[in-house]
Short mmCIF file of C-alpha atoms in Angstrom, two decimals:
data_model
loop_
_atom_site.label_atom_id
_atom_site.label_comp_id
_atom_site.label_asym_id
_atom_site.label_seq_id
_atom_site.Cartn_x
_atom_site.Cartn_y
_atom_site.Cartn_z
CA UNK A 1 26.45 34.14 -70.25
CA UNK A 2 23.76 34.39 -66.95
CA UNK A 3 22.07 32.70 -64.71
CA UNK A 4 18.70 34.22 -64.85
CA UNK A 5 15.35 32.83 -65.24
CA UNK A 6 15.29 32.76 -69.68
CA UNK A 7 18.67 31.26 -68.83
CA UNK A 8 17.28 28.37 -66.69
CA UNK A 9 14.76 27.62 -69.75
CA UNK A 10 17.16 27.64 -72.14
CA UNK A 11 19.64 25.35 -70.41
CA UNK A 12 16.58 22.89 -70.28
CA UNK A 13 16.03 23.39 -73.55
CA UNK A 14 19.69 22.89 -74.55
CA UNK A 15 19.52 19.60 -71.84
CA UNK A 16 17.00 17.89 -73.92
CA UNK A 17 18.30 18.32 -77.50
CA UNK A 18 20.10 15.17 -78.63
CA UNK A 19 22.92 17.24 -80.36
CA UNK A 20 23.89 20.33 -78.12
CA UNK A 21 25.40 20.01 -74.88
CA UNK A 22 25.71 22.60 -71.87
CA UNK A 23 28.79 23.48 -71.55
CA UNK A 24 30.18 26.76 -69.98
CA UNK A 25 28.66 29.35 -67.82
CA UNK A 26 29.49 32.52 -66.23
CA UNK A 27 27.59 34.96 -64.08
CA UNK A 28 28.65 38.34 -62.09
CA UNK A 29 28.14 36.52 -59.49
CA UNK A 30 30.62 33.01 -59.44
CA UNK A 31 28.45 31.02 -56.30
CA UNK A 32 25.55 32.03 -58.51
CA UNK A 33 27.19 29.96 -61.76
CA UNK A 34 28.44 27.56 -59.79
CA UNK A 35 24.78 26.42 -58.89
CA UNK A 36 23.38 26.69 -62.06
CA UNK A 37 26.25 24.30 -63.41
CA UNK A 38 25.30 21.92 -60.95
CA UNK A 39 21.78 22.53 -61.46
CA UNK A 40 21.77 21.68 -65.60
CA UNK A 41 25.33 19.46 -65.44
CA UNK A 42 28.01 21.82 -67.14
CA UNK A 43 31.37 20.64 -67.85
CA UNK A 44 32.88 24.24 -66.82
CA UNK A 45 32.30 27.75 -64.94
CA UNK A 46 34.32 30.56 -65.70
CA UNK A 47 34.40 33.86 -63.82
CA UNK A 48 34.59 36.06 -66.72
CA UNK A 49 32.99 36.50 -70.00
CA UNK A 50 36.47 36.76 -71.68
CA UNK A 51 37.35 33.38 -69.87
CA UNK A 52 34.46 31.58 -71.52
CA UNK A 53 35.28 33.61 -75.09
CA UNK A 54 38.96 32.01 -75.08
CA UNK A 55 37.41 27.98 -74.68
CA UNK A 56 38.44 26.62 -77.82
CA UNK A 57 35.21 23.82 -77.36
CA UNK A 58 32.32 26.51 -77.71
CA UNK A 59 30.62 26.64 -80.34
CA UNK A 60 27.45 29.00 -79.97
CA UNK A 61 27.28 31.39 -76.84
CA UNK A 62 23.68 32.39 -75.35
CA UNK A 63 23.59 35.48 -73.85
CA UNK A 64 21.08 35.99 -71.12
CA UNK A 65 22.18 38.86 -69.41
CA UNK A 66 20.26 42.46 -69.13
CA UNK A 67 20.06 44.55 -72.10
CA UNK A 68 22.76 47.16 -71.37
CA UNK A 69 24.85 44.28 -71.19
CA UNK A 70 24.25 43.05 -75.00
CA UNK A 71 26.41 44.72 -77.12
CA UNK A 72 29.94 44.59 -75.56
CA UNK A 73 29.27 41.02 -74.71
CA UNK A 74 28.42 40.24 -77.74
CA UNK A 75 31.52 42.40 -79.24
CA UNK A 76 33.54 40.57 -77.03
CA UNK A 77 32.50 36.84 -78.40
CA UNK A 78 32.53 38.47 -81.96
CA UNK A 79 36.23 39.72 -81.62
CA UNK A 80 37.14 36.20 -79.86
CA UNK A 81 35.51 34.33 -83.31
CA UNK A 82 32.44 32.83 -81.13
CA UNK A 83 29.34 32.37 -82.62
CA UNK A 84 26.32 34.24 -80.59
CA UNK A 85 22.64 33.87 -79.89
CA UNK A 86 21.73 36.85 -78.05
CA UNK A 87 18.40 37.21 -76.33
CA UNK A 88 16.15 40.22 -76.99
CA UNK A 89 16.63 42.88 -77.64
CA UNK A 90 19.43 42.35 -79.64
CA UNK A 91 21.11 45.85 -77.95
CA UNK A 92 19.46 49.09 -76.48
CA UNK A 93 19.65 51.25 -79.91
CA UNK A 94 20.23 50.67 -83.62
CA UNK A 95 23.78 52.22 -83.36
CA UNK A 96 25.12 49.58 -81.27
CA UNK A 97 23.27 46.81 -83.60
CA UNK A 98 25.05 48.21 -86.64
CA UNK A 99 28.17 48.33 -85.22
CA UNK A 100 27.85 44.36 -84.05
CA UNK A 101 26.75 43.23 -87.57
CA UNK A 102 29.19 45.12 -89.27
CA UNK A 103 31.85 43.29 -87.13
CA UNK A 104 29.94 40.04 -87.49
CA UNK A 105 30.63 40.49 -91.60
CA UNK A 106 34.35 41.21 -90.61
CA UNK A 107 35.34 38.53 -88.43
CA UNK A 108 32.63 36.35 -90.68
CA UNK A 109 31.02 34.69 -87.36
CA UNK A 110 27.48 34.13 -86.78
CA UNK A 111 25.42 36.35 -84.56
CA UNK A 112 21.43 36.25 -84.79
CA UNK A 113 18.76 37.91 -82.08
CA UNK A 114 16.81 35.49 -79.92
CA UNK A 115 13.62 36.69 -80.84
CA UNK A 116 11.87 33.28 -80.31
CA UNK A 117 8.62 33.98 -81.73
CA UNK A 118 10.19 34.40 -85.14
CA UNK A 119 11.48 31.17 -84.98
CA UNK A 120 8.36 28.64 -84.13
CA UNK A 121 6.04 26.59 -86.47
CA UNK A 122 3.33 28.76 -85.43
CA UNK A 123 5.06 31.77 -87.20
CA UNK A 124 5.89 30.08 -90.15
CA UNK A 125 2.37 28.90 -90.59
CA UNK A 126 0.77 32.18 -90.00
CA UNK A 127 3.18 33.30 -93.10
CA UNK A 128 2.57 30.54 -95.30
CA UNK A 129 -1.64 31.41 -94.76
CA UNK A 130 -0.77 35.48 -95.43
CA UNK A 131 0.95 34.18 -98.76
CA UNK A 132 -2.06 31.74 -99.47
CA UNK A 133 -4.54 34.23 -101.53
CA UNK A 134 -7.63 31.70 -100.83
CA UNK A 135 -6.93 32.22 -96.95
CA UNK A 136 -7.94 35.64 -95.67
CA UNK A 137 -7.59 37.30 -99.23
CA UNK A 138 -5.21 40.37 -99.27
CA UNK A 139 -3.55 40.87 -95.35
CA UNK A 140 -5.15 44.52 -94.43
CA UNK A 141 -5.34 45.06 -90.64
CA UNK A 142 -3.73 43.93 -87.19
CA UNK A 143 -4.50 44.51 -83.94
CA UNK A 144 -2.30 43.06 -81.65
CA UNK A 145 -1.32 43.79 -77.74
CA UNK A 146 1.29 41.98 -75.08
CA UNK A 147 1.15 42.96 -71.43
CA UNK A 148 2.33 41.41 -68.57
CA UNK A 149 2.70 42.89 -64.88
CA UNK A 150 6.25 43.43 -64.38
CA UNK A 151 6.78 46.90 -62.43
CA UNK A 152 7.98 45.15 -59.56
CA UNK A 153 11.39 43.93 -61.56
CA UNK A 154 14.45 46.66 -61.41
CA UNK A 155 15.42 46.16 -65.06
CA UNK A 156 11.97 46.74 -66.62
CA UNK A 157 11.38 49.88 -64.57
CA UNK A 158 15.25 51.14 -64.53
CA UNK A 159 15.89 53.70 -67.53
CA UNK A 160 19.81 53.00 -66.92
CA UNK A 161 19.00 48.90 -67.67
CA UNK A 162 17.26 49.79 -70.43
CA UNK A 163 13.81 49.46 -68.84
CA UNK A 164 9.87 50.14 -69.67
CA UNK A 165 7.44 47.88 -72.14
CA UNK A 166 8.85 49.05 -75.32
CA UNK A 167 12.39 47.22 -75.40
CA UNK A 168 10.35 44.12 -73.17
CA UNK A 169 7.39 43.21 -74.61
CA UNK A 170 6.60 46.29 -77.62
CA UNK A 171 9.78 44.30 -79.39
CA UNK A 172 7.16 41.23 -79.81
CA UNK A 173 4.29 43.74 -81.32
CA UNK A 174 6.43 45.38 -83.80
CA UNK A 175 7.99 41.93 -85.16
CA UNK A 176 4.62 40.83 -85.59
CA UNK A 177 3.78 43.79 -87.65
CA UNK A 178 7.34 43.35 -89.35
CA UNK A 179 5.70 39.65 -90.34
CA UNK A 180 2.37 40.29 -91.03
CA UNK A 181 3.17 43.41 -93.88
CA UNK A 182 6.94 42.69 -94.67
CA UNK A 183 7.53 46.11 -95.94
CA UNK A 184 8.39 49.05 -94.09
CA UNK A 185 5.88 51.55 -92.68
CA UNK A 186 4.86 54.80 -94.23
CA UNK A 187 4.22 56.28 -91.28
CA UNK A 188 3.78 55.44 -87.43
CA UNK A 189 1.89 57.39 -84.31
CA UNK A 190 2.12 56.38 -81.09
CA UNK A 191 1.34 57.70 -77.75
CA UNK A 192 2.75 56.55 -73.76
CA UNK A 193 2.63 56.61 -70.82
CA UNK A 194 5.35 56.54 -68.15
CA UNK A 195 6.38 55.19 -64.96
CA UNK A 196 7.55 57.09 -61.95
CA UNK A 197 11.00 56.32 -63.24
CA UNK A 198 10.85 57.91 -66.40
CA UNK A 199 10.35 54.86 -68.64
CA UNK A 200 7.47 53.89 -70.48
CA UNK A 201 4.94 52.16 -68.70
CA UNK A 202 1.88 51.55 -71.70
CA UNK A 203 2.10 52.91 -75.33
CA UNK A 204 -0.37 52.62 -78.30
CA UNK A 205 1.39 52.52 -81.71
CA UNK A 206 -0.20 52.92 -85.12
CA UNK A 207 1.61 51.65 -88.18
CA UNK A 208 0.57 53.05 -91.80
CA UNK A 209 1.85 51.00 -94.57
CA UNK A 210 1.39 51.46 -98.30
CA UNK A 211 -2.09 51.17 -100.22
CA UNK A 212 -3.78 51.53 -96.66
CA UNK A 213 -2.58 49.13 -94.53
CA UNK A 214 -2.68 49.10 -90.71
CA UNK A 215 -1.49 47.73 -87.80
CA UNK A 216 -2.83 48.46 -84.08
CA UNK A 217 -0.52 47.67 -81.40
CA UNK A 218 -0.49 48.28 -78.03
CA UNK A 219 2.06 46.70 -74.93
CA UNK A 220 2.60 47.30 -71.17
CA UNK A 221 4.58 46.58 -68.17
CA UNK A 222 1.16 47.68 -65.62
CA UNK A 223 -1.66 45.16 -67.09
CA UNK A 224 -1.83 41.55 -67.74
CA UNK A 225 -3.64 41.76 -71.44
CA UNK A 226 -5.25 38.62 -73.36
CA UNK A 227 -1.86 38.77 -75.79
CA UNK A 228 -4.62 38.30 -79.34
CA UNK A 229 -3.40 38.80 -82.61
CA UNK A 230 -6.21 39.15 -84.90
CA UNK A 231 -4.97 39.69 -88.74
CA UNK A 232 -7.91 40.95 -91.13
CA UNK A 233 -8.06 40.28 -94.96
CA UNK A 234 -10.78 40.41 -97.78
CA UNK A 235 -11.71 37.39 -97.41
CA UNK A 236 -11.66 36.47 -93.67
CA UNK A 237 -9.17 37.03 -90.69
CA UNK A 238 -6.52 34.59 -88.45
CA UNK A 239 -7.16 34.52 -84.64
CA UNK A 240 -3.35 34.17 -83.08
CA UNK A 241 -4.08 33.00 -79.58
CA UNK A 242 -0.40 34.39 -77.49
CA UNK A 243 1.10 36.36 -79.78
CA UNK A 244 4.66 35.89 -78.05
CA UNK A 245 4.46 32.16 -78.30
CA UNK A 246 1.73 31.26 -80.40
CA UNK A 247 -0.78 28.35 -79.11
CA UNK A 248 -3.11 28.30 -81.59
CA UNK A 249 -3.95 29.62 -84.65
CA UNK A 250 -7.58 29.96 -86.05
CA UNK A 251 -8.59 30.57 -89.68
CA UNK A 252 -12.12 32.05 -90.16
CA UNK A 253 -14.34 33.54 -92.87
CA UNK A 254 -16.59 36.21 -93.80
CA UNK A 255 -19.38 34.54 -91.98
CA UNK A 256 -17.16 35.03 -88.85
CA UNK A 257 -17.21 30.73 -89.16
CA UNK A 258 -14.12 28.66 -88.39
CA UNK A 259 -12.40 27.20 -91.44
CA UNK A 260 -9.84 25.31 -89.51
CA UNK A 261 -7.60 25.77 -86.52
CA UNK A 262 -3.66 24.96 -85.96
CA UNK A 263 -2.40 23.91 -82.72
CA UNK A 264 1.47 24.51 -81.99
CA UNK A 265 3.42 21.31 -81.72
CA UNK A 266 4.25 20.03 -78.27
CA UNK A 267 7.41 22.33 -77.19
CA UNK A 268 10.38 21.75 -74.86
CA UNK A 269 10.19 25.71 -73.99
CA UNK A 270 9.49 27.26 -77.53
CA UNK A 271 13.70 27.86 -77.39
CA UNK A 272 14.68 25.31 -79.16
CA UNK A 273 13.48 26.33 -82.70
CA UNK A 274 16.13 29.46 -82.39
CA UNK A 275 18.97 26.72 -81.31
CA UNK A 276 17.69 24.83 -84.71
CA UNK A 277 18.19 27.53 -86.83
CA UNK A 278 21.53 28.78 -85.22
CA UNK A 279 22.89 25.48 -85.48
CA UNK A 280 21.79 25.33 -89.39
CA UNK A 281 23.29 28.44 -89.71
CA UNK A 282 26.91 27.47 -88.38
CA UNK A 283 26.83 24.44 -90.24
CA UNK A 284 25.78 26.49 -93.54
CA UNK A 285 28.67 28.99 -92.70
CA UNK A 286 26.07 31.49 -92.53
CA UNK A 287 26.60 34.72 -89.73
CA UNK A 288 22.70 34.90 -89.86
CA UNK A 289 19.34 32.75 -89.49
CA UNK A 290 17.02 32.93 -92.43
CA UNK A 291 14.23 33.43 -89.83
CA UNK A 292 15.97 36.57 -87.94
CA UNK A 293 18.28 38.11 -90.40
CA UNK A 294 20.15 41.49 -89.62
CA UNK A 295 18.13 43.37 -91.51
CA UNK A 296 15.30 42.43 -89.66
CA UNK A 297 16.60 42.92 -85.97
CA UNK A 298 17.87 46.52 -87.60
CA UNK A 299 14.61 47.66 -88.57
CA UNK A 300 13.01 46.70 -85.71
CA UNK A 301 15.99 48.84 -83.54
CA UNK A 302 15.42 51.97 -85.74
CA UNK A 303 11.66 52.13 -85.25
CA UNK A 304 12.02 51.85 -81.26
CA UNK A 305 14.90 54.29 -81.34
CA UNK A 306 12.34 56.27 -83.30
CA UNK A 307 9.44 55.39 -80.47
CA UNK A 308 11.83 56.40 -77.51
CA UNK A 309 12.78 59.70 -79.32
CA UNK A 310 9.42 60.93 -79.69
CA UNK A 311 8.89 60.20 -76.28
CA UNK A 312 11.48 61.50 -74.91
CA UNK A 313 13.18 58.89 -73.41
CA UNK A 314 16.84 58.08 -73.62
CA UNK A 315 18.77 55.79 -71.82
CA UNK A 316 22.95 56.09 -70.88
CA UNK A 317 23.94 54.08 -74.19
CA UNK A 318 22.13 56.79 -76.41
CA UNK A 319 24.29 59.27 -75.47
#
């Protein structure tokens, strides 16, 4: 569902995996699906969302649309008994998430955020050093920041899409956190700034976990930033070179010396590790992924509904 440019990459993706096919597409606008079908060789346009929903041959629907659009799209496939993969953020507020993964556990159908960073080797490896005591000893601090310059597109700086950094590029930040310290914060701080538009433009967020913990995060719509991760322990610290899709990861000690470094696998886009774990999912009979369960995409909702409030921002679905 879309025909916009994370949609183009993911109907790559999708035209390079040996056991997933492009199927069906629809778009608001029908010329606009039309090409992309002819573009990426789908069997089938529709001109509704409710039209695709009813093919009996669909397995997993991708939705690619603008934020707003999220939760009664995905509702829609829900109620119709169609598995979903829908891009970030899952919906515009925790209230709407709830509501889609309590009907998810009704109609017992699969639904799981794309939130692709969760999903790549990168990410798991970064985990699997955290858990490994002889790596960087006992995780303490992160510092962490994802900007891009995006001001001149009208649903980042729209507050009735759902616009500013927080819901676009924040989201990738506050997973990371979610990773790196599992549990949730104690406490968080956070100041923005704003766009002419009323959204937020570039915030600063401080996370206080138990026993001292802290993570540093900052995001923005106005700057291009270098997108480091930099996790400190007792023992050393990792280096996580693109925090959003992880290149590289490097390992280093107390002498500030390189232990050893981990390059990311050769990629189609970075999509198709989400598509992997969907698929397992639907063949386990499972309505989540292991890698983005509900509760995660929840408590990432709740702490940017908590973000926005302080800042006074609030967007049509909020009210």
């Amino acid at each position: 569902i879309g025909c916009g440019a994370i949609a183009d990459k993911m109907a790559q993706t999708i035209h390079n995996l040996p056991n997933m096919v492009c199927y069906a597409v629809t778009s608001r606008n029908p010329e606009r699906a039309e090409a992309f079908a002819r573009k990426w060789n789908f069997t089938k346009t529709y001109d509704s969302c409710e039209a695709l929903a009813d093919d009996p041959e669909i397995d997993l629907v991708y939705i690619a649309t603008p934020h707003t659009l999220h939760y009664e799209q995905t509702r829609l496939c829900l109620k119709k008994k169609k598995a979903v993969l829908c891009e970030k953020p899952f919906t515009v507020n925790a209230r709407q998430a709830e509501e889609l993964f309590a009907l998810s556990e009704q109609e017992d159908v699969f639904v799981s955020e794309a939130l692709w960073t969760r999903f790549m080797p990168l990410s798991v490896k970064m985990q699997e050093l955290l858990a490994d005591e002889h790596a960087i000893g006992i995780p303490q601090m992160l510092t962490a920041n994802l900007g891009y310059t995006l001001t001149h597109k009208e649903r980042i700086i729209k507050p009735e899409l759902a616009g500013g950094a927080l819901l676009d590029v924040g989201i990738y930040t506050l997973n990371l956190a979610a990773m790196v310290f599992g549990s949730e914060p104690q406490a968080i701080h956070s100041v923005c700034t704003k766009t002419d538009s009323g959204v937020d433009a570039q915030e600063n967020i401080t996370l206080l976990y138990p026993n001292g913990k802290i993570a540093a995060l900052q995001s923005s719509i106005m700057a291009t930033t270098d997108r480091m991760g930099v996790i400190s322990g007792s023992k050393g610290y990792l280096i996580i070179e693109n925090i959003n899709n992880p290149e590289r990861i490097r390992l280093l000690n107390k002498q500030y010396e390189t232990v050893e470094t981990f390059e990311a696998p050769r990629q189609i886009t970075g999509l198709e590790y989400e598509l992997y774990a969907s698929l397992r999912a639907i063949e386990e009979h499972k309505i989540e992924t292991i890698e983005m369960p509900h509760k995660e995409t929840l408590r990432i909702m709740r702490q940017m509904d908590s973000l926005r409030k302080e800042w006074n921002i609030v967007y049509p679905a909020d009210q």
